[in-house]
Coordinates of C-alpha atoms and ligand atoms in Angstrom, one line a residue:
M195 CA -41.6 -10.9 53.3
T196 CA -38.9 -13.5 53.8
I197 CA -35.8 -13.7 51.6
S198 CA -34.3 -17.1 50.9
P199 CA -30.7 -17.5 51.9
R200 CA -29.8 -18.1 48.3
R201 CA -31.3 -14.8 47.1
A202 CA -29.7 -12.9 50.0
L203 CA -26.4 -14.4 49.1
S204 CA -26.7 -13.6 45.4
G205 CA -27.8 -10.0 46.4
L206 CA -24.8 -9.7 48.6
R207 CA -22.5 -11.0 45.9
R208 CA -24.0 -8.5 43.5
A209 CA -23.5 -5.6 45.9
A210 CA -20.0 -6.8 46.7
G211 CA -19.4 -7.1 42.9
H212 CA -20.6 -3.4 42.4
A213 CA -18.4 -2.3 45.3
V214 CA -15.3 -4.1 43.8
D215 CA -16.2 -2.7 40.4
L216 CA -16.5 0.9 41.8
G217 CA -13.3 0.5 43.8
R218 CA -11.5 -0.7 40.7
V219 CA -12.8 2.3 38.7
L220 CA -11.9 4.8 41.4
V221 CA -8.4 3.4 42.0
A222 CA -7.9 3.3 38.2
T223 CA -9.1 6.9 37.8
V224 CA -6.2 8.0 40.0
N225 CA -3.6 5.5 38.9
N226 CA -4.3 4.6 35.3
P227 CA -7.9 4.8 34.0
L228 CA -7.0 2.4 31.2
D229 CA -7.0 -0.3 33.8
G230 CA -10.6 0.7 34.8
L231 CA -12.1 0.3 31.3
P232 CA -14.6 -2.6 31.0
P233 CA -13.0 -5.3 28.9
E234 CA -16.2 -5.7 26.9
I235 CA -15.6 -2.4 25.1
F236 CA -12.9 -4.2 23.0
T237 CA -15.6 -6.4 21.5
Q238 CA -19.0 -4.8 21.9
D239 CA -20.4 -1.6 20.2
L240 CA -22.2 -0.3 23.3
V241 CA -21.5 -1.2 26.9
Q242 CA -23.7 0.1 29.8
R243 CA -22.2 0.8 33.2
R244 CA -22.9 3.0 36.2
L245 CA -20.4 5.7 37.3
V246 CA -21.4 5.8 41.0
H247 CA -24.9 7.2 40.8
R248 CA -24.9 8.2 37.1
P249 CA -25.6 5.8 34.1
A250 CA -22.7 5.6 31.7
V251 CA -22.5 4.2 28.2
Y252 CA -19.2 3.3 26.5
L253 CA -19.6 3.6 22.7
T254 CA -17.2 1.8 20.4
G255 CA -19.3 1.0 17.3
P256 CA -18.5 3.5 14.5
S257 CA -22.1 3.8 13.4
L258 CA -23.3 4.4 16.9
V259 CA -20.5 6.9 17.5
Q260 CA -21.6 8.7 14.3
E261 CA -25.2 8.7 15.3
A262 CA -24.5 10.1 18.8
L263 CA -21.8 12.7 18.0
V264 CA -23.2 13.8 14.6
A265 CA -27.0 13.2 14.4
H266 CA -27.5 13.8 18.2
A267 CA -24.8 16.5 18.6
G268 CA -27.5 18.9 19.7
D269 CA -28.7 16.6 22.5
L270 CA -25.2 16.4 24.1
D271 CA -23.0 18.7 25.9
K272 CA -19.6 18.4 27.6
G273 CA -21.0 19.1 31.1
E274 CA -18.7 19.1 34.1
T275 CA -16.6 16.2 32.8
V276 CA -14.6 18.7 30.8
R277 CA -15.3 22.0 32.6
R278 CA -14.3 20.9 36.0
P279 CA -10.7 19.8 35.2
L280 CA -10.0 22.3 32.4
G281 CA -12.3 25.3 33.0
P282 CA -10.1 26.9 35.6
A283 CA -7.2 27.1 33.2
L284 CA -9.0 27.5 29.8
G285 CA -11.9 29.8 30.7
D286 CA -14.5 29.8 28.0
G287 CA -12.3 29.0 25.0
L288 CA -13.4 26.6 22.2
L289 CA -12.7 23.4 24.1
T290 CA -14.7 24.3 27.2
A291 CA -17.5 26.6 25.9
E292 CA -21.0 25.3 25.3
G293 CA -24.1 26.2 23.2
D294 CA -24.3 29.5 21.4
D295 CA -21.1 30.8 22.9
W296 CA -19.2 27.8 21.5
R297 CA -21.1 27.9 18.1
W298 CA -20.1 31.5 17.3
Q299 CA -16.5 31.0 18.4
R300 CA -16.2 27.9 16.2
R301 CA -17.6 29.7 13.1
T302 CA -15.2 32.6 13.7
I303 CA -12.1 30.5 14.4
A304 CA -12.6 27.7 11.8
P305 CA -11.1 29.7 8.9
V306 CA -7.9 30.2 10.9
F307 CA -7.2 26.5 10.9
R308 CA -8.3 25.6 7.3
A309 CA -5.8 23.7 5.2
A310 CA -5.0 26.7 3.0
T311 CA -3.6 28.6 6.0
L312 CA -1.1 25.9 7.0
P313 CA 1.7 26.8 4.6
R314 CA 2.1 30.1 6.6
F315 CA 3.1 28.1 9.6
T316 CA 5.6 25.8 7.8
P317 CA 8.7 28.1 8.2
A318 CA 8.2 28.3 12.0
M319 CA 7.6 24.5 12.2
L320 CA 10.8 23.8 10.2
A321 CA 12.9 26.1 12.2
A322 CA 11.8 24.7 15.5
A323 CA 12.4 21.1 14.2
E324 CA 15.9 22.0 13.1
R325 CA 16.6 23.5 16.5
A326 CA 15.3 20.2 18.1
A327 CA 17.6 18.2 15.9
D328 CA 20.6 20.4 17.0
R329 CA 19.6 19.9 20.7
L330 CA 19.2 16.1 20.3
L331 CA 22.6 15.8 18.6
L332 CA 24.2 17.8 21.4
S333 CA 22.7 15.8 24.2
A334 CA 23.2 12.4 22.4
A335 CA 26.8 12.4 23.4
Q336 CA 25.7 12.1 27.1
G337 CA 23.8 8.8 26.5
P338 CA 20.1 8.0 25.8
V339 CA 17.7 10.9 25.6
D340 CA 14.2 11.2 27.1
I341 CA 12.5 11.8 23.7
G342 CA 9.2 12.9 25.3
A343 CA 10.9 15.8 27.0
E344 CA 12.3 16.8 23.6
T345 CA 9.1 16.5 21.7
M346 CA 7.3 18.6 24.4
H347 CA 10.0 21.2 23.8
V348 CA 9.6 21.3 20.0
T349 CA 5.8 21.4 19.9
F350 CA 5.8 24.1 22.6
D351 CA 8.2 26.1 20.5
I352 CA 5.9 25.6 17.5
I353 CA 2.7 26.5 19.2
V354 CA 4.3 29.7 20.7
D355 CA 6.0 30.6 17.4
T356 CA 2.9 30.1 15.3
M357 CA 0.7 31.9 17.8
L358 CA 3.0 34.8 18.6
S359 CA 5.7 34.7 15.9
G360 CA 8.7 35.0 18.1
G361 CA 7.1 34.3 21.5
E362 CA 9.5 36.5 23.3
G363 CA 9.0 36.5 27.0
F364 CA 8.0 32.8 27.3
D365 CA 10.2 30.6 29.4
V366 CA 9.5 27.5 27.4
R367 CA 10.7 24.9 29.9
A368 CA 9.1 26.6 32.9
T369 CA 5.7 27.0 31.1
A370 CA 5.7 23.5 29.7
A371 CA 6.5 22.1 33.2
G372 CA 3.7 24.2 34.7
I373 CA 1.2 22.9 32.2
E374 CA 2.3 19.4 32.8
R375 CA 1.8 19.9 36.6
Y376 CA -1.6 21.3 36.0
L377 CA -2.7 18.4 33.8
H378 CA -1.2 15.9 36.2
H379 CA -3.6 17.1 38.9
T380 CA -6.7 17.1 36.7
R381 CA -7.1 13.4 37.6
W382 CA -8.4 14.6 41.0
A383 CA -10.9 16.9 39.4
I384 CA -12.1 14.0 37.2
L385 CA -12.5 11.7 40.2
A386 CA -14.3 14.5 42.2
N387 CA -16.7 14.8 39.3
I388 CA -17.4 11.1 39.2
L389 CA -18.1 11.2 43.0
S390 CA -20.1 14.4 42.7
I391 CA -17.8 16.1 45.3
P392 CA -18.9 19.8 45.4
A393 CA -16.8 22.3 43.6
W394 CA -15.8 24.2 46.8
V395 CA -13.9 21.1 48.2
P396 CA -10.2 21.8 47.7
L397 CA -8.4 19.1 45.6
P398 CA -4.7 18.2 45.5
G399 CA -2.6 20.4 43.3
Q400 CA -5.6 22.7 42.6
R401 CA -4.0 25.9 43.9
A402 CA -0.7 25.4 42.2
G403 CA -2.5 24.6 39.0
R404 CA -4.6 27.8 39.2
E405 CA -1.4 29.8 39.8
V406 CA 0.3 28.4 36.7
A407 CA -2.8 29.1 34.6
G408 CA -3.1 32.7 36.1
A409 CA 0.5 33.5 35.3
L410 CA 0.2 32.2 31.7
R411 CA -3.1 34.1 31.3
R412 CA -1.4 37.4 32.5
Q413 CA 1.6 36.9 30.1
L414 CA -0.7 36.2 27.1
G415 CA -3.1 39.1 28.0
A416 CA -0.2 41.6 28.0
R417 CA 0.8 40.4 24.5
V418 CA -2.7 40.5 23.1
A419 CA -3.2 44.1 24.4
L420 CA 0.2 45.2 23.0
R421 CA -0.5 43.7 19.6
R422 CA -3.9 45.3 19.4
S423 CA -2.6 48.7 20.4
E424 CA 0.3 48.5 17.9
G425 CA -2.0 47.4 15.1
E426 CA 0.9 45.5 13.6
R427 CA 0.1 42.6 11.2
R428 CA 2.1 39.5 11.5
D429 CA 1.8 36.1 9.9
D430 CA 0.7 34.3 13.0
L431 CA -2.4 32.9 14.8
L432 CA -2.7 36.0 17.0
T433 CA -3.1 38.3 14.0
L434 CA -5.6 35.9 12.5
L435 CA -7.6 35.8 15.7
L436 CA -7.6 39.6 16.1
E437 CA -8.9 39.9 12.5
A438 CA -11.4 37.0 12.7
T439 CA -15.1 37.9 12.6
D440 CA -18.2 35.8 12.9
P441 CA -19.4 35.3 9.3
E442 CA -23.1 35.5 10.5
T443 CA -22.9 38.6 12.8
G444 CA -19.6 40.3 12.1
R445 CA -18.7 40.1 15.8
A446 CA -15.0 39.9 16.6
L447 CA -13.3 38.2 19.6
D448 CA -12.4 40.5 22.6
D449 CA -9.1 40.3 24.4
A450 CA -10.3 37.8 27.1
E451 CA -11.8 35.5 24.4
I452 CA -8.5 35.6 22.5
V453 CA -6.5 34.8 25.6
D454 CA -8.9 31.8 26.5
N455 CA -8.4 30.5 23.0
L456 CA -4.6 31.0 22.9
L457 CA -4.4 29.1 26.1
T458 CA -6.7 26.4 24.7
F459 CA -4.4 26.0 21.7
V460 CA -1.4 25.6 24.0
A461 CA -3.2 23.1 26.2
A462 CA -5.0 21.2 23.4
G463 CA -2.4 21.4 20.8
H464 CA 1.1 21.1 22.3
E465 CA 1.0 18.1 24.6
T466 CA -1.2 16.0 22.3
T467 CA 1.1 16.5 19.3
A468 CA 4.2 16.0 21.5
L469 CA 3.0 12.7 22.9
S470 CA 2.0 11.5 19.4
L471 CA 5.5 12.3 18.1
A472 CA 7.2 10.6 21.1
W473 CA 5.1 7.4 20.7
T474 CA 5.7 7.4 17.0
L475 CA 9.5 7.9 17.3
D476 CA 9.5 4.9 19.8
L477 CA 7.6 2.8 17.2
L478 CA 10.0 3.8 14.5
A479 CA 13.0 3.0 16.6
R480 CA 11.5 -0.5 17.1
H481 CA 10.9 -0.9 13.3
P482 CA 14.2 0.0 11.7
D483 CA 13.0 -1.1 8.2
I484 CA 10.2 1.4 8.3
L485 CA 12.4 4.0 9.9
R486 CA 14.8 3.7 7.0
Q487 CA 12.0 4.2 4.4
V488 CA 10.8 7.3 6.3
Q489 CA 14.4 8.6 6.2
R490 CA 14.6 8.0 2.4
E491 CA 11.3 9.8 1.9
A492 CA 12.6 12.8 4.0
D493 CA 15.9 12.8 2.0
A494 CA 14.0 13.0 -1.3
A495 CA 11.4 15.7 -0.3
T496 CA 11.9 19.5 -0.3
P497 CA 11.8 20.5 3.4
G498 CA 8.3 21.5 4.4
D499 CA 6.6 19.9 1.4
V500 CA 4.2 17.6 3.3
A501 CA 2.5 16.4 0.1
A502 CA 5.8 14.6 -0.7
L503 CA 5.7 12.7 2.6
P504 CA 2.8 10.2 2.2
L505 CA 4.6 7.4 4.1
T506 CA 5.5 9.7 7.0
L507 CA 1.8 10.7 7.2
R508 CA 0.8 7.0 7.3
V509 CA 3.3 6.4 10.1
V510 CA 1.9 9.4 12.0
Q511 CA -1.6 8.0 11.6
E512 CA -0.6 4.5 12.7
G513 CA 1.1 6.1 15.7
L514 CA -2.2 7.9 16.5
R515 CA -4.1 4.7 16.1
L516 CA -1.9 2.7 18.6
Y517 CA -1.4 5.7 21.0
P518 CA -4.3 8.2 20.5
A519 CA -3.2 11.3 22.4
A520 CA -6.8 11.9 23.4
P521 CA -7.6 8.3 24.4
M522 CA -11.2 8.9 25.6
F523 CA -13.6 11.8 25.6
A524 CA -17.0 12.3 27.2
R525 CA -20.4 13.9 26.7
R526 CA -23.4 14.4 28.9
V527 CA -26.8 13.6 27.6
A528 CA -28.7 16.9 27.9
N529 CA -31.9 15.8 26.0
P530 CA -32.9 12.1 26.3
F531 CA -32.7 10.0 23.1
R532 CA -32.5 6.3 22.0
L533 CA -29.3 4.9 20.7
G534 CA -28.7 1.3 19.6
G535 CA -32.0 0.2 21.3
V536 CA -31.0 1.8 24.6
A537 CA -32.9 4.8 26.1
L538 CA -30.4 7.3 27.2
K539 CA -31.7 9.4 30.1
R540 CA -30.7 13.0 30.8
D541 CA -27.4 13.2 32.6
T542 CA -26.2 9.8 31.2
V543 CA -22.4 10.0 30.6
L544 CA -21.4 9.0 27.1
L545 CA -17.8 7.8 26.9
V546 CA -16.0 7.4 23.6
P547 CA -12.9 5.3 24.3
V548 CA -10.9 6.0 21.2
F549 CA -8.1 3.8 22.5
A550 CA -10.4 0.7 22.5
I551 CA -12.0 1.7 19.1
H552 CA -8.5 1.7 17.6
R553 CA -7.7 -1.8 18.8
R554 CA -11.0 -3.6 18.0
T555 CA -10.3 -6.8 16.0
A556 CA -13.6 -6.2 14.1
W557 CA -11.7 -3.9 11.7
W558 CA -8.1 -4.0 12.8
D559 CA -6.2 -7.3 12.1
A560 CA -3.5 -7.9 14.7
P561 CA -4.5 -4.6 16.3
H562 CA -1.4 -4.3 18.5
V563 CA 1.0 -4.5 15.6
F564 CA 2.5 -1.3 14.1
D565 CA 1.7 -1.4 10.3
P566 CA 1.5 2.0 8.5
D567 CA 0.1 0.2 5.4
R568 CA -3.2 0.1 7.2
F569 CA -3.5 3.7 6.0
L570 CA -3.0 3.1 2.3
P571 CA -6.1 4.5 0.5
N572 CA -7.6 1.0 -0.3
A573 CA -7.3 -0.2 3.2
V574 CA -8.9 3.0 4.6
A575 CA -11.8 2.7 2.1
A576 CA -12.5 -0.8 3.3
R577 CA -13.1 0.3 7.0
P578 CA -15.9 2.2 8.6
R579 CA -14.9 5.9 8.7
L580 CA -15.0 6.2 12.5
S581 CA -13.0 3.1 13.1
F582 CA -10.2 5.6 13.3
M583 CA -11.0 8.9 15.1
P584 CA -8.0 10.3 16.9
F585 CA -9.4 13.8 16.4
G586 CA -12.9 13.0 17.5
A587 CA -16.0 13.4 15.3
G588 CA -19.0 15.7 14.7
P589 CA -19.2 19.4 15.1
R590 CA -16.8 19.3 18.2
A591 CA -14.1 17.4 16.4
C592 CA -10.5 18.8 16.7
I593 CA -10.2 22.1 15.0
G594 CA -6.4 21.7 14.9
A595 CA -6.3 18.2 13.2
A596 CA -4.8 19.4 9.9
F597 CA -2.4 21.7 11.8
A598 CA -1.3 18.7 14.0
L599 CA -0.7 16.3 11.1
H600 CA 1.2 19.0 9.1
E601 CA 3.4 19.7 12.2
A602 CA 4.0 16.0 13.0
A603 CA 5.1 15.2 9.4
I604 CA 7.4 18.2 9.3
V605 CA 9.0 17.4 12.7
L606 CA 9.5 13.7 12.0
S607 CA 11.0 14.2 8.6
T608 CA 13.3 17.0 9.8
L609 CA 14.5 15.0 12.7
L610 CA 14.9 11.8 10.8
R611 CA 16.8 13.4 7.9
R612 CA 19.5 14.2 10.4
L613 CA 19.3 11.5 13.0
D614 CA 19.1 7.8 13.5
I615 CA 17.3 6.4 16.5
Q616 CA 17.5 3.2 18.5
S617 CA 15.4 2.0 21.4
V618 CA 17.2 1.4 24.6
D619 CA 14.5 -0.5 26.6
P620 CA 13.5 -3.9 25.4
L621 CA 9.8 -3.2 25.7
P622 CA 7.8 0.0 25.0
P623 CA 6.5 1.7 28.2
R624 CA 2.8 1.1 29.0
P625 CA 0.5 3.9 28.2
R626 CA -1.3 5.7 31.0
M627 CA -4.5 7.5 30.4
A628 CA -4.7 10.9 32.1
I629 CA -6.6 13.4 29.9
T630 CA -3.9 12.5 27.4
L631 CA -2.1 9.2 26.8
R632 CA 1.3 9.4 28.4
P633 CA 4.0 6.7 28.9
T634 CA 4.3 5.3 32.4
R635 CA 8.0 5.9 32.2
P636 CA 10.1 8.1 30.0
I637 CA 10.7 6.9 26.4
R638 CA 14.5 6.6 26.1
L639 CA 16.1 6.6 22.7
R640 CA 19.7 6.4 21.6
V641 CA 20.3 9.2 19.1
I642 CA 23.0 8.9 16.5
P643 CA 24.1 11.5 13.9
R644 CA 23.0 10.2 10.5
T645 CA 25.5 9.8 7.7
T646 CA 24.8 8.5 4.2
R647 CA 27.2 5.7 4.8
Q648 CA 25.0 4.3 7.6
L649 CA 22.1 4.2 5.2
G650 CA 23.6 2.0 2.6
P651 CA 22.4 1.7 -1.0
D652 CA 18.8 2.3 -1.7
P653 CA 17.3 -1.0 -2.8
A654 CA 14.8 0.9 -4.9
Ligands
HEM233 C1 -2.1 14.9 17.6 C2 -2.6 16.0 18.1 C3 -4.1 16.2 18.5 C4 -5.0 15.3 18.9 C5 -4.9 13.8 19.0 C6 -6.2 16.0 19.2 C7 -7.4 15.5 19.6 C8 -8.6 16.2 19.8 C9 -9.9 15.6 20.1 C10 -10.1 14.1 20.2 C11 -10.8 16.6 20.2 C12 -12.3 16.4 20.5 C13 -12.6 16.2 21.9 C14 -14.0 16.1 22.2 O1 -14.8 15.8 21.3 O2 -14.4 16.2 23.4 C15 -10.0 17.8 20.1 C16 -10.6 19.1 20.2 C17 -9.9 20.2 20.0 N1 -8.6 20.4 19.7 FE1 -7.3 18.9 19.2 N2 -6.0 17.4 19.0 C18 -4.7 17.5 18.6 C19 -4.0 18.7 18.2 C20 -4.6 19.9 18.3 C21 -4.0 21.2 17.9 C22 -2.6 21.3 17.3 C23 -4.8 22.2 18.2 C24 -4.7 23.7 18.0 C25 -3.6 24.3 17.7 C26 -6.0 21.6 18.8 C27 -7.1 22.3 19.2 C28 -8.3 21.7 19.6 C29 -9.5 22.5 20.0 C30 -9.5 24.0 20.1 C31 -10.5 21.5 20.3 C32 -11.9 21.9 20.7 C33 -12.8 22.0 19.5 C34 -14.2 22.4 19.8 O3 -14.8 21.9 20.8 O4 -14.8 23.1 19.0 N3 -5.8 20.2 18.8 N4 -8.7 17.5 19.8

């Protein structure tokens, strides 16, 4: 068979195109995976691609996302995309477990995070937020502050205090830095997974990461064992986990399962909420009119009364829209099915790029503009439900969503009751997608003690 020069040339071009595409994706996976996202996902509901040898499908249409994550939840699993980077640290906790093991844990732990439980955690959240305001006011005298470092500190305090009421024995800064180091290196595990590099091949940062996780696991294990032997009841997550039983079988969690889940809550709950707070504070610093309204709302509310903070909650939601802390998540097709006219074969990677969903012009006008009024009830009712999904969707959606919103509203209102903030850099930092959405450089804010004189008269 002879091939015409024209066909050969177009074949070569296609192959070169794939190679360039693959190169772009691989470089982006290490540098900033946001740069490797296909531009079509900002306009189309379903985009097909290949991730090296595996078919991949990006889903950004709310009804298709719903169909996949809810109706076909049983045909999907997380596969190695999640286990490889996070499994070594989190064991078989809720985020990484699969199948029946996940199902019974979810049933057992769900009541711990229901809305009615949240008020128990309010005092710890308020106290940690007040301490954060004290620290910020102290460091403000030395110039602009790295607000991300501070929000990491406060959410770490909160997760430790709500889990272990007191959290003695935890070196907050060292542990938070260790977790950050661990997450920083997960990009290599993600890349290794895309390239199907076998699990025995050592990756950069892997050993240090395992050491950090091992040390944390030992610390937590000792506290769980102590609490179980003491039999002391406290108003914290650990007590609730020790007492939780599967409503179907009556089975309780053993110590190792509790440690996996405590670590999971630290990993899944602290950095996500910290980043959301940092991005939101940056947005508020750039929108002084809205900042002032949030401050007035905080002034008028009883501390900890989140129901009295509707604007603050809208601001948090709009922050999560523009900078979703979990910007993309993945599933593996375990049982083939059809979706949007496309046959999804076994092992297809389903990617849900929340970052792109939240900036699609189909349902968000001027999508890059900060406008908390998008979350007024009428505006919400006019959009498809999954046009906003910072906490995922379906049975594996975030178990800590209500906890995170409660916490974010309390921290923001506590800080902004006492502080004014101004941005120092003319433009916000670019987001970088690791597992979470981090700023490419620190978010620096000028912090000023707030006085009523600065506020001026209330126009209302
Ligand atoms: C703003 C803060 C947060 C964001 C944006 C967020 C986002 C998410 C998302 C998108 C998922 C689903 C991932 C997937 O489907 O693959 C998830 C799962 C999860 N999140 Fe969160 N999360 C936040 C805070 C929290 C907090 C505070 C906790 C716990 C204290 C938590 C615990 C979990 C757990 C355990 C899962 C796994 C649930 C399961 O698979 O059954 N998250 N989170």
